[in-house]
mmCIF file of C-alpha atoms in Angstrom:
data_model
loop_
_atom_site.group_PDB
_atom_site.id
_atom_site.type_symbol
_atom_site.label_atom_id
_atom_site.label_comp_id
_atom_site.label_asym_id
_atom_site.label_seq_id
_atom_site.Cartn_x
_atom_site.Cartn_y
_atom_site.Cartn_z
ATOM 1 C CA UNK A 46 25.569 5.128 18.372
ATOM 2 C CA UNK A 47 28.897 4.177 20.001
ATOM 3 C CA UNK A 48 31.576 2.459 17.984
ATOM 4 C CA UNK A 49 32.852 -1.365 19.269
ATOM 5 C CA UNK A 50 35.373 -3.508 17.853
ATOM 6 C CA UNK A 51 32.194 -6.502 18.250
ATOM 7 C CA UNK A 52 28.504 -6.438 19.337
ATOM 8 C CA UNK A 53 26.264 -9.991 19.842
ATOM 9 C CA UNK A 54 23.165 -9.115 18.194
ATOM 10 C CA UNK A 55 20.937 -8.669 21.514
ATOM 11 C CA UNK A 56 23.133 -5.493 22.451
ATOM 12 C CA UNK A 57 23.594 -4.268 18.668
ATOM 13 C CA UNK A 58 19.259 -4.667 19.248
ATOM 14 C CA UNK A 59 18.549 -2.816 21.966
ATOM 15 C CA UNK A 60 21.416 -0.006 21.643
ATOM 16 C CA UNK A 61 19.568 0.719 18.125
ATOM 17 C CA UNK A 62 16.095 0.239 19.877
ATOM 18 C CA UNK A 63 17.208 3.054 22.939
ATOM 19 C CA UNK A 64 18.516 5.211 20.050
ATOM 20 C CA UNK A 65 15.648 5.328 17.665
ATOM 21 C CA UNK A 66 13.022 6.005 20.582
ATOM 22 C CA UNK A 67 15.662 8.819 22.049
ATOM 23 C CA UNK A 68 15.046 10.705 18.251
ATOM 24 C CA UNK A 69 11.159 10.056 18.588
ATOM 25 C CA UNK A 70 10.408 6.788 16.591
ATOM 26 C CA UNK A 71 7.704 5.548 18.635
ATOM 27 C CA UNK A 72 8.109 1.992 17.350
ATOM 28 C CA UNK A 73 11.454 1.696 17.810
ATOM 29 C CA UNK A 74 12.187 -1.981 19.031
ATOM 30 C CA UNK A 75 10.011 -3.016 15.864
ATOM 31 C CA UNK A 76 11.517 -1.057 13.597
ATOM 32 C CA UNK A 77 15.109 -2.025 14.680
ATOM 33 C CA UNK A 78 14.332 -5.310 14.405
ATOM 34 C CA UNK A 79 12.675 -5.189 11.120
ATOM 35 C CA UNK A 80 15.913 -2.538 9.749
ATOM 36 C CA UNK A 81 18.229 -5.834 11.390
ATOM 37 C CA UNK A 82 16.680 -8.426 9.838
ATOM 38 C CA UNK A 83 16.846 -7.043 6.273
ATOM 39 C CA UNK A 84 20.476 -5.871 7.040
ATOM 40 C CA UNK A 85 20.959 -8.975 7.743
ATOM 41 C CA UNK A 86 18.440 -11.342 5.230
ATOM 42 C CA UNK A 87 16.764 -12.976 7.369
ATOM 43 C CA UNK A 88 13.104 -12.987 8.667
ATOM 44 C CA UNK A 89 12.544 -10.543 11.683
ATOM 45 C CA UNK A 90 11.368 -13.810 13.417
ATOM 46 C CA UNK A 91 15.072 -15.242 13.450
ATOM 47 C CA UNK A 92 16.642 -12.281 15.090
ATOM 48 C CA UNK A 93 15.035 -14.133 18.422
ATOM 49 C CA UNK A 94 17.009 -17.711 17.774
ATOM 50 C CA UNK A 95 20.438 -15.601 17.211
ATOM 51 C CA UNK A 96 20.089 -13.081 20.295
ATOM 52 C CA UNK A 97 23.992 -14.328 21.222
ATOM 53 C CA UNK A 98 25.152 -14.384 17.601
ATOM 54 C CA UNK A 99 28.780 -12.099 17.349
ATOM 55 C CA UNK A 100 28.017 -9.890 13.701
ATOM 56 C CA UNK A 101 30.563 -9.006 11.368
ATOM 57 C CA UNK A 102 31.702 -5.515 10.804
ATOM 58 C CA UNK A 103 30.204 -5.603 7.675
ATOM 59 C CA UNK A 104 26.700 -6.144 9.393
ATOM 60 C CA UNK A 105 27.111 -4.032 11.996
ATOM 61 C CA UNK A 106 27.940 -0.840 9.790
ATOM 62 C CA UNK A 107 24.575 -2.266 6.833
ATOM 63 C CA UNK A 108 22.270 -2.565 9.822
ATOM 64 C CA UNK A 109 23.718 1.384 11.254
ATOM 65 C CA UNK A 110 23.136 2.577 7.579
ATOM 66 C CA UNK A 111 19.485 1.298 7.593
ATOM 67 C CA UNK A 112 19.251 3.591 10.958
ATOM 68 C CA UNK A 113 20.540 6.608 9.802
ATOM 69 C CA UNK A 114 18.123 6.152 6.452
ATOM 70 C CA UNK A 115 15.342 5.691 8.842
ATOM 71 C CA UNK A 116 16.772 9.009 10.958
ATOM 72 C CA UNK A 117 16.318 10.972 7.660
ATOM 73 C CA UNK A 118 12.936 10.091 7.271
ATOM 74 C CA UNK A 119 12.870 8.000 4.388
ATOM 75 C CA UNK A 120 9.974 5.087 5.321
ATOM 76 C CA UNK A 121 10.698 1.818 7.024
ATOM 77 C CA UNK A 122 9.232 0.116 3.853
ATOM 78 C CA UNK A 123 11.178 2.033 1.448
ATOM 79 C CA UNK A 124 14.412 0.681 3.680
ATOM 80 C CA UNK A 125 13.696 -2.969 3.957
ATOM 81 C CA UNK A 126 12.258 -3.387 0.208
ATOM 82 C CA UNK A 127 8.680 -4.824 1.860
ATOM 83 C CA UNK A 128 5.271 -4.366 3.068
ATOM 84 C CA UNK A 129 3.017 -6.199 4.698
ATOM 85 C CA UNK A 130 -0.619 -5.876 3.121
ATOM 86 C CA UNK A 131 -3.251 -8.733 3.842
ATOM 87 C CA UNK A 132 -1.608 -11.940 3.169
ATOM 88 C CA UNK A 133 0.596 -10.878 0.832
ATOM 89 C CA UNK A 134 4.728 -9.213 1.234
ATOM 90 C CA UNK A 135 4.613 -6.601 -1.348
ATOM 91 C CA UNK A 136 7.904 -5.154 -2.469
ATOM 92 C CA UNK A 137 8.052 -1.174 -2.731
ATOM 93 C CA UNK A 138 10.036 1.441 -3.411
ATOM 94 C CA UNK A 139 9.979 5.613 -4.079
ATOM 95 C CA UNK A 140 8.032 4.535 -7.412
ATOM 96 C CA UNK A 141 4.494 3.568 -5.221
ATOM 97 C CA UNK A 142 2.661 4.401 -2.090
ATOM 98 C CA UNK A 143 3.246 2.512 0.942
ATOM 99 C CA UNK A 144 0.189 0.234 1.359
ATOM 100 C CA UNK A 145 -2.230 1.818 3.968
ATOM 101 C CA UNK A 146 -4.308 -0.514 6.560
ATOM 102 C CA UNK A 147 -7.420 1.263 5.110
ATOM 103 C CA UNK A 148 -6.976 -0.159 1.721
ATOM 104 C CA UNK A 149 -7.260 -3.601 3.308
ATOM 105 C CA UNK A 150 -11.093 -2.643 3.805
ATOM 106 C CA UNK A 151 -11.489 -1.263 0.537
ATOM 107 C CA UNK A 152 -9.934 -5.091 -0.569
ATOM 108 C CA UNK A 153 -12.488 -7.070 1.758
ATOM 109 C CA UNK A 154 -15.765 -5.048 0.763
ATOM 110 C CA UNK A 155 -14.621 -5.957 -2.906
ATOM 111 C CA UNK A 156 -14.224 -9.470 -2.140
ATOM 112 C CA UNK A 157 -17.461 -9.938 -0.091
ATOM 113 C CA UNK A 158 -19.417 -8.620 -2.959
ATOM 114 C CA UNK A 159 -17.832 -10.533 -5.488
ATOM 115 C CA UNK A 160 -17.906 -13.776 -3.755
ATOM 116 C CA UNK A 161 -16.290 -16.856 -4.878
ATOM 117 C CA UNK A 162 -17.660 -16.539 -8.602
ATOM 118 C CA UNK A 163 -17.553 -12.846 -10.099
ATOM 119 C CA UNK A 164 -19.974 -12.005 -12.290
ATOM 120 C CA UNK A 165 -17.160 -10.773 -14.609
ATOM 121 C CA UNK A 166 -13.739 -9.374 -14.374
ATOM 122 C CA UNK A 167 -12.413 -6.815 -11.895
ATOM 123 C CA UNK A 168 -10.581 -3.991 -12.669
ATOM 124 C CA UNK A 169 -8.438 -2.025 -9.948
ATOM 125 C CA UNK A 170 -7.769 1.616 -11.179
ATOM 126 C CA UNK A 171 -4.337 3.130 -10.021
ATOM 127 C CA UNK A 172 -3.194 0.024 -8.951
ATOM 128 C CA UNK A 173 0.574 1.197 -7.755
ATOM 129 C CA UNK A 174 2.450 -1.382 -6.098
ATOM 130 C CA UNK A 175 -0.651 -4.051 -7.496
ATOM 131 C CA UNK A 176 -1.466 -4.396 -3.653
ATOM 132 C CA UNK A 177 -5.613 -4.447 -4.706
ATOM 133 C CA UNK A 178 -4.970 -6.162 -7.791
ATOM 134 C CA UNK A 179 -2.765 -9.015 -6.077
ATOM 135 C CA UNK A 180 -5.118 -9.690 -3.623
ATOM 136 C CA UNK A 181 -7.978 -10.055 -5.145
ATOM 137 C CA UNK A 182 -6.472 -12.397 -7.410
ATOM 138 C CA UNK A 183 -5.086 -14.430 -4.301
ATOM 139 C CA UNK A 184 -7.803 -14.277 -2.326
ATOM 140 C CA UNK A 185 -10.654 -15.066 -5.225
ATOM 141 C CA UNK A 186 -9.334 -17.758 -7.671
ATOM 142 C CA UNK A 187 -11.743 -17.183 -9.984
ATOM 143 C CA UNK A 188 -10.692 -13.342 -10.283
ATOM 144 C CA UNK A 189 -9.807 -12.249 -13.349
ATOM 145 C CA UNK A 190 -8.567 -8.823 -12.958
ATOM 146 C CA UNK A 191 -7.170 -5.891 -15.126
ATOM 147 C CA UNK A 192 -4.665 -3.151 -13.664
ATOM 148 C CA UNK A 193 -3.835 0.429 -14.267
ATOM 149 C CA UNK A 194 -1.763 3.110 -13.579
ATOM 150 C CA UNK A 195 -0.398 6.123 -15.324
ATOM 151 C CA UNK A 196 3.332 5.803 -13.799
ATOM 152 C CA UNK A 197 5.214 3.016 -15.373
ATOM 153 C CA UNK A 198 7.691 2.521 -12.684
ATOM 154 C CA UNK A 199 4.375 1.954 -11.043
ATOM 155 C CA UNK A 200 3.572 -0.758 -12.975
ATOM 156 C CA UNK A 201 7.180 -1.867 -13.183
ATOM 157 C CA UNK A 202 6.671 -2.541 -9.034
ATOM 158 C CA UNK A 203 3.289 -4.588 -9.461
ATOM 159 C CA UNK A 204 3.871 -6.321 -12.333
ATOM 160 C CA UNK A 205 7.031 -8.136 -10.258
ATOM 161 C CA UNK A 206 4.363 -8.045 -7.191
ATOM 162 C CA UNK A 207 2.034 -10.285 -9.175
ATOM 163 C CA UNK A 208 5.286 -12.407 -10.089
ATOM 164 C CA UNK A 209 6.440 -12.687 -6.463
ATOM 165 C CA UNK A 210 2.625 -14.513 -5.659
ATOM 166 C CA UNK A 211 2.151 -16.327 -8.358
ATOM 167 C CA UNK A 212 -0.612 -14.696 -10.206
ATOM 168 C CA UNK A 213 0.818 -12.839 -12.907
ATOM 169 C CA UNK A 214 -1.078 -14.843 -15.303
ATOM 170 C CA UNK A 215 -4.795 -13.825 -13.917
ATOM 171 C CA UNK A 216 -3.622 -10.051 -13.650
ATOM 172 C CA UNK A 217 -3.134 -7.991 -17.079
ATOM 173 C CA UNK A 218 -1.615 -4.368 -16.177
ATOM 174 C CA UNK A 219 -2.175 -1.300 -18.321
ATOM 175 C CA UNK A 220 -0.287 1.824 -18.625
ATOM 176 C CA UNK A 221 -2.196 5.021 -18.882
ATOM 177 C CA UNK A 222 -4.730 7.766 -17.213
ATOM 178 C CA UNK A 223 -8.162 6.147 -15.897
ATOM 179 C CA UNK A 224 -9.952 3.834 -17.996
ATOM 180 C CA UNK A 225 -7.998 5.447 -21.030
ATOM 181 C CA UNK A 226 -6.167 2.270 -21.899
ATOM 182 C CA UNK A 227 -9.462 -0.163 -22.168
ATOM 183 C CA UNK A 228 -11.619 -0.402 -24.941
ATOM 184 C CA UNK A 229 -15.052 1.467 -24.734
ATOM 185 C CA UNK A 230 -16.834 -1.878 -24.920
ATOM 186 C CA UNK A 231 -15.154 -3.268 -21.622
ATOM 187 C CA UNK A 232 -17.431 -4.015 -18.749
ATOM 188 C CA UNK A 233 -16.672 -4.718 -15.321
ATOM 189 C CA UNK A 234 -18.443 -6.688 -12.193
ATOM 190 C CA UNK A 235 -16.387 -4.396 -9.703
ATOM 191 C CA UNK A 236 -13.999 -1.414 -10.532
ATOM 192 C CA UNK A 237 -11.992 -0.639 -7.681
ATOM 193 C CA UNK A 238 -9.616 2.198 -6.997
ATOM 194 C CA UNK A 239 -7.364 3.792 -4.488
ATOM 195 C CA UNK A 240 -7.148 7.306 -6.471
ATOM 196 C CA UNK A 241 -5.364 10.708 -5.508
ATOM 197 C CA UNK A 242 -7.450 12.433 -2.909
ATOM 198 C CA UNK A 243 -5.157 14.773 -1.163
ATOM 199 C CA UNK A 244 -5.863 18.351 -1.452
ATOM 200 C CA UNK A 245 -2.780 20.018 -3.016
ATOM 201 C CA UNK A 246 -2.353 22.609 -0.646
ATOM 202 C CA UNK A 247 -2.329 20.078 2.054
ATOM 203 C CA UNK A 248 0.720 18.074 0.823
ATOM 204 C CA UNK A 249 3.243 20.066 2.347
ATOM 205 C CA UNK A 250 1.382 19.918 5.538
ATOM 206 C CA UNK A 251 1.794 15.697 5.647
ATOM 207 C CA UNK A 252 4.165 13.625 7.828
ATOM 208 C CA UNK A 253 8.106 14.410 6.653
ATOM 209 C CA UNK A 254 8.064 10.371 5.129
ATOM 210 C CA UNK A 255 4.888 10.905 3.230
ATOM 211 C CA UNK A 256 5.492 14.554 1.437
ATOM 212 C CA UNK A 257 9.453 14.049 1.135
ATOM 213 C CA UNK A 258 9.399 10.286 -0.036
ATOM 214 C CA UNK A 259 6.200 9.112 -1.800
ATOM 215 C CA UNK A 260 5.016 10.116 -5.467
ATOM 216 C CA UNK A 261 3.020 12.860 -5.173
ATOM 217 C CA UNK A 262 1.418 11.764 -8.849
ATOM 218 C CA UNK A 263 -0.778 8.894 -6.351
ATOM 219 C CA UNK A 264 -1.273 11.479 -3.907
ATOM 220 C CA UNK A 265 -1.903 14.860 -5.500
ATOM 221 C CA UNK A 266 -6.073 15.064 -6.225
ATOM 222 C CA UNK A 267 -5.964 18.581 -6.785
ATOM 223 C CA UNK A 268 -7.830 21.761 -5.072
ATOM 224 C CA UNK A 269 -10.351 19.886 -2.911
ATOM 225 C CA UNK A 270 -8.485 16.592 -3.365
ATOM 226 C CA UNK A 271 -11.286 14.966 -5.736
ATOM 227 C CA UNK A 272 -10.492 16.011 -8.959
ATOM 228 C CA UNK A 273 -9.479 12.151 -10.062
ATOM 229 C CA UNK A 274 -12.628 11.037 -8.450
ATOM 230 C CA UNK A 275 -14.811 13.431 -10.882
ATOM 231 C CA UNK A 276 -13.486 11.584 -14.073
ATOM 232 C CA UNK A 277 -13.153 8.397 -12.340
ATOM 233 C CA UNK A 278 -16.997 8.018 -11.301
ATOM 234 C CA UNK A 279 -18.955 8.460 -14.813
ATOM 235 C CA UNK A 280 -16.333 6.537 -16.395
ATOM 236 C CA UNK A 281 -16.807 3.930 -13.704
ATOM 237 C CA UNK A 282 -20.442 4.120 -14.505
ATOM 238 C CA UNK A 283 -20.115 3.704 -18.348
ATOM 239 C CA UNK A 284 -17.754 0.735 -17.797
ATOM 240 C CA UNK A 285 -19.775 -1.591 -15.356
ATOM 241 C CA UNK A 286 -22.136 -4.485 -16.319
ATOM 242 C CA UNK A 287 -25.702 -3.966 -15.100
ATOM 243 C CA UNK A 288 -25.729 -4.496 -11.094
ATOM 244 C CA UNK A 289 -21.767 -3.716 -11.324
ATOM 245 C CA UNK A 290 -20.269 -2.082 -8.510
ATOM 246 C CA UNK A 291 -17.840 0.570 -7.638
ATOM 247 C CA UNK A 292 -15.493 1.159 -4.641
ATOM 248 C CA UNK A 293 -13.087 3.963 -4.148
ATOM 249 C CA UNK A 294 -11.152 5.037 -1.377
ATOM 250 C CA UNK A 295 -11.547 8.865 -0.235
ATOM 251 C CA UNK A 296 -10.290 11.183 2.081
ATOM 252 C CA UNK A 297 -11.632 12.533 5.811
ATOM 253 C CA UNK A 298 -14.745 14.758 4.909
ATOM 254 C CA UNK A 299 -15.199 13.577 1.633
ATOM 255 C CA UNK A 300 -17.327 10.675 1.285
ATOM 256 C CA UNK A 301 -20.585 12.817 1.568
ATOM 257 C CA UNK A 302 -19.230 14.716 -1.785
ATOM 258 C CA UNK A 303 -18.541 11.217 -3.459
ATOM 259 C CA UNK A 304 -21.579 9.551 -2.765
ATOM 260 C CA UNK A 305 -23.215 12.763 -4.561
ATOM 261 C CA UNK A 306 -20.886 11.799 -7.428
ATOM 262 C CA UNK A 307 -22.018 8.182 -7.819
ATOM 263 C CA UNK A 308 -25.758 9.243 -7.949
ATOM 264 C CA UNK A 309 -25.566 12.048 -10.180
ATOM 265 C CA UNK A 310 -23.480 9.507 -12.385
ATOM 266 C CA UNK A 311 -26.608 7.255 -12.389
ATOM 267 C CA UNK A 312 -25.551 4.399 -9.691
ATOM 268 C CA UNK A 313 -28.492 3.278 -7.628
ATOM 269 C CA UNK A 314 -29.237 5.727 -4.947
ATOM 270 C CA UNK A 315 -30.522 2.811 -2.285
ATOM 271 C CA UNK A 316 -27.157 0.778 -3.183
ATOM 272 C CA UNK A 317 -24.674 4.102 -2.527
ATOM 273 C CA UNK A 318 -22.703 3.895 1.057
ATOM 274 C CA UNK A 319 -19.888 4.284 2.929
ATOM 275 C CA UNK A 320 -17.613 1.913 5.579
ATOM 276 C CA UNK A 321 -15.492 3.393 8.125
ATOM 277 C CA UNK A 322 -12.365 2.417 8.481
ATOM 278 C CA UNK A 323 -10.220 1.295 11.832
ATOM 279 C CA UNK A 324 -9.956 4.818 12.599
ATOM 280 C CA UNK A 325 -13.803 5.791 12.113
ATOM 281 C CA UNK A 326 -13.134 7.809 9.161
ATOM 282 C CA UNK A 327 -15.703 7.518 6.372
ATOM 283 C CA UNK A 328 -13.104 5.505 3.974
ATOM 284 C CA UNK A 329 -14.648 3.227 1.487
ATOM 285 C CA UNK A 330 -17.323 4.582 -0.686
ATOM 286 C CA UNK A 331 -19.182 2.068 -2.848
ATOM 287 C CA UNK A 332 -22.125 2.385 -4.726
ATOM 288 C CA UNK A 333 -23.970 -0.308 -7.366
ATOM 289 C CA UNK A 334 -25.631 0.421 -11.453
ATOM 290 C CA UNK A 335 -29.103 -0.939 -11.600
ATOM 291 C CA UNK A 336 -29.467 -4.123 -12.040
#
């Protein structure tokens, strides 16, 4: 990108836009315009009532910085501070995933089965940024939910999360492995989890901004990618109240080895299935204790 003494933010716009699709960014008029908004704090929307507006020096060079992050292959989230994830903004950083559009699904079939009165609390397993956890709790008003992660930055991120929409007080987060941090007589209506399901070998074979960038701790599952899901399931099953129901998000391939997992663990065979997600992947595994 040339230097200039001024740019109007139009040119500044489409310059970065011609730039970031010449280095492969398919996106590249979106992401420009989100990278310009948060260099300059406002909402993306804005940029299109200022097209004329002469920036500052000072803007110029925060908005190029945001570029050249974005040319190293850190994520676009990572660089503006925010996600978009339902209804909600979420604020992330290197301590939590980047919300996924397939967790959205694993949100909605927990919220159609719950209803607008839960038969008891929710708990959301691994809860990272708090994206599940928040949601539910905005989205069901009756919702009292419980939260946990073993990362404490983790927690850090969605405890703020739940502050930022108002429902810190209907969310209680938990530090530690699984279940580990709840009494043995807790019992659940839904326990819902994004866990770890990428094969270790396979990390080094993901996208530069995934393997480089995100914590491997709520990505590694281990050999097959299911070793979380193994402890999570039975402890899932010991912690539900009678007609309770599970839902975890798995990998491509593996929801035929899950749902094998949920009926060895005693759920209800006729009540274990799987959604597809956008993509047709076999996503969102789910499964119910008898009633």
């Amino acid at each position: 990108m040339t230097e200039e003494r001024s740019w109007k933010l139009l040119d500044l716009l489409r310059q970065a836009t011609e730039f970031l699709a010449s280095k492969g960014l398919e996106s590249s008029r979106l992401e420009a315009e989100w990278m310009l908004a948060s260099a300059l704090g406002v909402r993306r929307i804005d940029l299109y009532l200022q097209f004329e507006k002469v920036l500052q020096s000072t803007e110029v060079e925060s908005f190029r910085s945001l570029v050249r992050q974005r040319l190293s292959g850190r994520p676009l989230q990572y660089i503006t501070g925010d996600a978009g994830f339902r209804l909600l903004d979420l604020q992330v950083d290197e301590r939590v995933l980047v919300p996924r559009p397939e967790t959205e699904i694993l949100v909605e079939e927990a919220l159609a089965f719950l209803g607008d009165e839960p038969a008891g609390a929710v708990l959301d397993v691994g809860c990272g940024s708090g994206a599940i956890a928040i949601s539910i709790a905005r989205e069901c008003q009756a919702a009292r939910v419980l939260a946990t992660d073993l990362s404490a930055p983790a927690l850090a991120v969605a405890r703020s999360n739940a502050e930022r929409h108002g429902v810190q007080d209907r969310i209680r987060f938990l530090c530690g492995d699984l279940l580990a941090p709840l009494g043995v007589e807790a019992r659940f209506a839904a326990i819902v989890s994004n866990p770890p399901y990428i094969a270790s070998a396979d990390i080094a074979a993901l996208q530069p901004q995934v393997r480089d960038h995100e914590p491997h701790l709520a990505l590694d599952g281990g050999v097959d990618g299911l070793d979380v899901i193994r402890r999570l399931v039975p402890l899932a099953a010991a912690h539900l109240l009678a007609a309770g129901r599970v839902f975890i998000e798995v990998g491509a391939g593996q929801s035929a080895a899950v749902e094998v997992l949920l009926r060895d663990a005693g759920f209800d065979s006729s009540t274990v299935s799987t959604r597809e997600d956008l993509a047709g992947i076999l996503r969102i595994v789910t499964g119910a204790i008898p009633g």
